[in-house]
Amino acid sequence: GIQVEQSPPDLILQEGANSTLRCNFSDSVNNLQWFHQNPWGQLINLFYIPSGTKQNGRLSATTVATERYSLLYISSSQTTDSGVYFCAVVRSTDKLIFGTGTRLQVFP
Amino acid sequence: ETGVTQTPRHLVMGMTNKKSLKCEQHLGHNAMYWYKQSAKKPLELMFVYNFKEQTENNSVPSRFSPECPNSSHLFLHLHTLQPEDSALYLCASSPSADTQYFGPGTRLTVL
């Protein structure tokens, strides 16, 4: 099956810093989503981005489908950005395949 | 707030107990999902329902029994669980094959 790998596995930042999270996938996909899981377990959709670039406030994402990767940019990070960031891909069915996540800790 | 609710939020049960997890959405979505999230492992898809019909059972042990009485409600019935079943159980719903919206999860501990 398709493999979804995320890097780095862990990231520690000071408030105000910028960061880039990467998601690599091993085969072509119909869709890619980025999620943020907060410390209480809630998964929040960040982006639905099968290709191209999208921006939402301090967050932006770029997917280069032909090269099988996606990047999530976090600028001016805040402590509330802490949590785990997952990318998930969809191939031919409605099954989301999740990566292993990047755990982000932002300290004041 | 994603519009998907789950109850209870926390559950502690013994191995001989029977309990049920509930998921509810009034977003008009036709697909609903159960996922299991164990420590340090990716989310694992357990079950998929489309228009109340089960379309996916990802080799889940029979001690987990899903039920989807209508397109707004999804249950996961639990019986004779094992300690390794302790995990965060997440429900999701989807208006299409691609975008899924998750509930807050039920954190389950099996003693």
Short mmCIF file of C-alpha atoms in Angstrom, two decimals:
data_model
loop_
_atom_site.label_atom_id
_atom_site.label_comp_id
_atom_site.label_asym_id
_atom_site.label_seq_id
_atom_site.Cartn_x
_atom_site.Cartn_y
_atom_site.Cartn_z
CA GLY A 1 0.00 0.00 0.00
CA ILE A 2 0.88 3.65 -0.19
CA GLN A 3 3.42 4.91 2.33
CA VAL A 4 3.12 8.35 3.93
CA GLU A 5 6.16 9.68 5.73
CA GLN A 6 6.43 12.90 7.66
CA SER A 7 9.45 14.80 8.82
CA PRO A 8 10.74 15.84 11.21
CA PRO A 9 9.09 13.53 13.79
CA ASP A 10 9.61 16.12 16.52
CA LEU A 11 10.12 19.86 16.43
CA ILE A 12 10.74 22.28 19.27
CA LEU A 13 10.43 25.99 18.60
CA GLN A 14 10.46 29.23 20.47
CA GLU A 15 7.45 31.46 20.01
CA GLY A 16 7.81 33.61 16.91
CA ALA A 17 9.90 31.16 14.93
CA ASN A 18 8.97 29.80 11.52
CA SER A 19 8.91 26.13 10.54
CA THR A 20 8.37 23.80 7.60
CA LEU A 21 6.85 20.35 7.94
CA ARG A 22 7.17 17.83 5.14
CA CYS A 23 4.99 14.96 3.94
CA ASN A 24 6.24 12.48 1.36
CA PHE A 25 3.99 9.87 -0.24
CA SER A 26 4.99 6.87 -2.29
CA ASP A 27 2.34 6.89 -5.03
CA SER A 28 -0.06 9.21 -6.83
CA VAL A 29 -2.98 10.45 -4.77
CA ASN A 30 -6.39 12.01 -5.39
CA ASN A 31 -6.30 14.21 -2.33
CA LEU A 32 -4.12 15.31 0.54
CA GLN A 33 -5.20 16.86 3.81
CA TRP A 34 -3.26 18.44 6.66
CA PHE A 35 -4.62 18.13 10.19
CA HIS A 36 -3.64 19.56 13.55
CA GLN A 37 -4.31 17.40 16.59
CA ASN A 38 -4.36 19.49 19.74
CA PRO A 39 -3.15 18.19 23.13
CA TRP A 40 -6.71 17.07 23.95
CA GLY A 41 -6.89 14.81 20.88
CA GLN A 42 -9.14 16.90 18.63
CA LEU A 43 -8.20 16.68 14.95
CA ILE A 44 -8.80 19.89 13.05
CA ASN A 45 -8.72 20.16 9.27
CA LEU A 46 -6.15 22.69 8.16
CA PHE A 47 -5.99 22.27 4.41
CA TYR A 48 -7.51 20.20 1.67
CA ILE A 49 -4.75 20.48 -0.91
CA PRO A 50 -4.34 17.86 -3.64
CA SER A 51 -2.10 20.29 -5.53
CA GLY A 52 -0.97 23.89 -5.55
CA THR A 53 -0.64 26.35 -2.69
CA LYS A 54 -3.12 27.60 -0.11
CA GLN A 55 -2.81 30.07 2.72
CA ASN A 56 -4.83 30.56 5.88
CA GLY A 57 -3.46 33.21 8.20
CA ARG A 58 -0.06 32.18 9.52
CA LEU A 59 -0.32 28.76 7.90
CA SER A 60 0.21 27.85 4.28
CA ALA A 61 0.60 24.58 2.41
CA THR A 62 2.02 23.53 -0.91
CA THR A 63 1.55 20.17 -2.62
CA VAL A 64 3.65 19.15 -5.60
CA ALA A 65 1.72 16.11 -6.73
CA THR A 66 4.11 15.20 -9.54
CA GLU A 67 6.96 14.95 -7.04
CA ARG A 68 4.82 13.32 -4.33
CA TYR A 69 5.32 15.70 -1.46
CA SER A 70 3.55 18.40 0.48
CA LEU A 71 4.86 21.11 2.78
CA LEU A 72 3.15 22.88 5.65
CA TYR A 73 4.58 26.26 6.64
CA ILE A 74 3.94 27.77 10.04
CA SER A 75 5.05 31.36 10.46
CA SER A 76 5.40 33.34 13.70
CA SER A 77 4.55 30.24 15.72
CA GLN A 78 2.50 30.55 18.91
CA THR A 79 2.16 28.25 21.90
CA THR A 80 -1.33 27.34 20.69
CA ASP A 81 0.27 25.81 17.59
CA SER A 82 1.62 22.98 19.77
CA GLY A 83 0.32 19.51 19.02
CA VAL A 84 0.76 16.90 16.32
CA TYR A 85 0.47 17.70 12.63
CA PHE A 86 -0.69 14.92 10.35
CA CYS A 87 -0.89 14.69 6.62
CA ALA A 88 -3.27 12.15 5.13
CA VAL A 89 -3.76 11.06 1.54
CA VAL A 90 -6.57 9.49 -0.43
CA ARG A 91 -6.08 7.24 -3.42
CA SER A 92 -8.86 5.54 -5.32
CA THR A 93 -11.23 4.90 -2.41
CA ASP A 94 -12.50 7.02 0.46
CA LYS A 95 -9.80 5.74 2.80
CA LEU A 96 -7.58 8.36 4.35
CA ILE A 97 -4.05 7.04 4.89
CA PHE A 98 -2.34 8.96 7.66
CA GLY A 99 1.32 9.71 8.13
CA THR A 100 3.04 9.22 11.48
CA GLY A 101 2.86 12.91 12.31
CA THR A 102 5.18 15.71 13.41
CA ARG A 103 4.98 16.60 17.09
CA LEU A 104 5.44 20.36 17.51
CA GLN A 105 6.15 22.05 20.82
CA VAL A 106 6.24 25.83 20.93
CA PHE A 107 7.65 27.43 24.06
CA PRO A 108 7.16 31.06 25.14
CA GLU B 1 -15.93 22.70 16.76
CA THR B 2 -16.20 20.47 13.70
CA GLY B 3 -19.88 19.52 14.04
CA VAL B 4 -19.04 15.93 14.98
CA THR B 5 -19.64 15.00 18.61
CA GLN B 6 -18.55 11.93 20.54
CA THR B 7 -19.61 10.57 23.91
CA PRO B 8 -18.28 9.73 26.34
CA ARG B 9 -15.04 11.69 26.15
CA HIS B 10 -13.34 9.35 28.62
CA LEU B 11 -14.12 5.73 29.48
CA VAL B 12 -12.51 3.27 31.85
CA MET B 13 -13.73 -0.29 31.63
CA GLY B 14 -12.80 -3.75 32.81
CA MET B 15 -12.11 -6.60 30.42
CA THR B 16 -15.49 -8.21 31.13
CA ASN B 17 -17.55 -5.06 30.69
CA LYS B 18 -19.76 -4.12 27.76
CA LYS B 19 -19.86 -0.47 26.76
CA SER B 20 -20.71 1.62 23.70
CA LEU B 21 -19.17 4.69 22.12
CA LYS B 22 -21.45 7.15 20.35
CA CYS B 23 -20.78 9.50 17.46
CA GLU B 24 -23.22 12.04 16.10
CA GLN B 25 -23.16 14.49 13.21
CA HIS B 26 -25.87 16.74 11.81
CA LEU B 27 -23.81 18.02 8.92
CA GLY B 28 -25.73 16.05 6.32
CA HIS B 29 -22.72 13.84 5.63
CA ASN B 30 -23.33 10.39 4.19
CA ALA B 31 -20.12 8.69 5.25
CA MET B 32 -18.97 7.98 8.80
CA TYR B 33 -15.78 6.38 10.08
CA TRP B 34 -14.22 4.88 13.20
CA TYR B 35 -10.48 5.25 13.75
CA LYS B 36 -8.19 3.98 16.48
CA GLN B 37 -5.19 6.01 17.61
CA SER B 38 -2.70 4.21 19.83
CA ALA B 39 0.34 5.83 21.36
CA LYS B 40 3.12 6.48 18.85
CA LYS B 41 1.23 4.87 15.96
CA PRO B 42 -0.56 6.38 12.96
CA LEU B 43 -4.32 6.57 12.99
CA GLU B 44 -5.79 3.23 11.98
CA LEU B 45 -9.03 3.10 10.05
CA MET B 46 -11.42 0.58 11.63
CA PHE B 47 -14.79 0.87 9.89
CA VAL B 48 -16.44 2.88 7.13
CA TYR B 49 -20.16 3.39 6.61
CA ASN B 50 -21.66 4.94 3.49
CA PHE B 51 -25.39 5.66 3.52
CA LYS B 52 -25.69 3.43 6.64
CA GLU B 53 -24.07 0.47 4.93
CA GLN B 54 -20.72 -0.84 6.11
CA THR B 55 -18.26 -0.59 3.23
CA GLU B 56 -15.02 -1.22 5.06
CA ASN B 57 -13.94 -3.46 7.92
CA ASN B 58 -10.22 -3.13 8.29
CA SER B 59 -9.63 -6.57 9.87
CA VAL B 60 -10.97 -5.41 13.20
CA PRO B 61 -11.43 -8.05 15.95
CA SER B 62 -15.03 -9.04 16.61
CA ARG B 63 -14.89 -7.63 20.13
CA PHE B 64 -15.49 -4.29 18.36
CA SER B 65 -18.96 -4.15 16.81
CA PRO B 66 -20.10 -1.07 14.87
CA GLU B 67 -23.68 0.01 14.36
CA CYS B 68 -25.04 2.74 12.09
CA PRO B 69 -28.81 3.11 12.63
CA ASN B 70 -29.03 6.22 10.46
CA SER B 71 -26.72 8.54 8.60
CA SER B 72 -26.34 10.86 11.61
CA HIS B 73 -25.35 8.33 14.25
CA LEU B 74 -22.59 5.78 14.58
CA PHE B 75 -21.91 3.50 17.52
CA LEU B 76 -19.01 1.27 18.47
CA HIS B 77 -20.04 -1.50 20.83
CA LEU B 78 -17.25 -2.89 22.98
CA HIS B 79 -17.14 -6.23 24.80
CA THR B 80 -14.42 -8.36 26.38
CA LEU B 81 -11.71 -5.90 25.42
CA GLN B 82 -8.02 -6.33 26.16
CA PRO B 83 -5.66 -3.82 27.79
CA GLU B 84 -3.96 -3.29 24.40
CA ASP B 85 -7.27 -1.91 23.12
CA SER B 86 -6.70 1.17 25.27
CA ALA B 87 -6.46 4.07 22.83
CA LEU B 88 -8.13 7.20 21.53
CA TYR B 89 -11.11 6.28 19.36
CA LEU B 90 -11.98 8.91 16.80
CA CYS B 91 -15.11 9.24 14.74
CA ALA B 92 -15.20 11.18 11.48
CA SER B 93 -17.79 12.08 8.89
CA SER B 94 -17.48 13.12 5.30
CA PRO B 95 -19.64 14.76 2.63
CA SER B 96 -17.49 13.21 -0.06
CA ALA B 97 -14.80 10.65 -0.56
CA ASP B 98 -12.06 13.12 0.22
CA THR B 99 -12.62 15.51 3.10
CA GLN B 100 -13.21 14.14 6.58
CA TYR B 101 -14.18 15.98 9.75
CA PHE B 102 -13.26 14.48 13.10
CA GLY B 103 -14.94 14.40 16.48
CA PRO B 104 -13.04 15.07 19.72
CA GLY B 105 -12.50 11.38 20.42
CA THR B 106 -13.14 9.00 23.29
CA ARG B 107 -10.10 8.13 25.37
CA LEU B 108 -10.57 4.50 26.38
CA THR B 109 -8.68 2.71 29.13
CA VAL B 110 -9.14 -1.04 29.56
CA LEU B 111 -8.08 -2.38 32.93
#
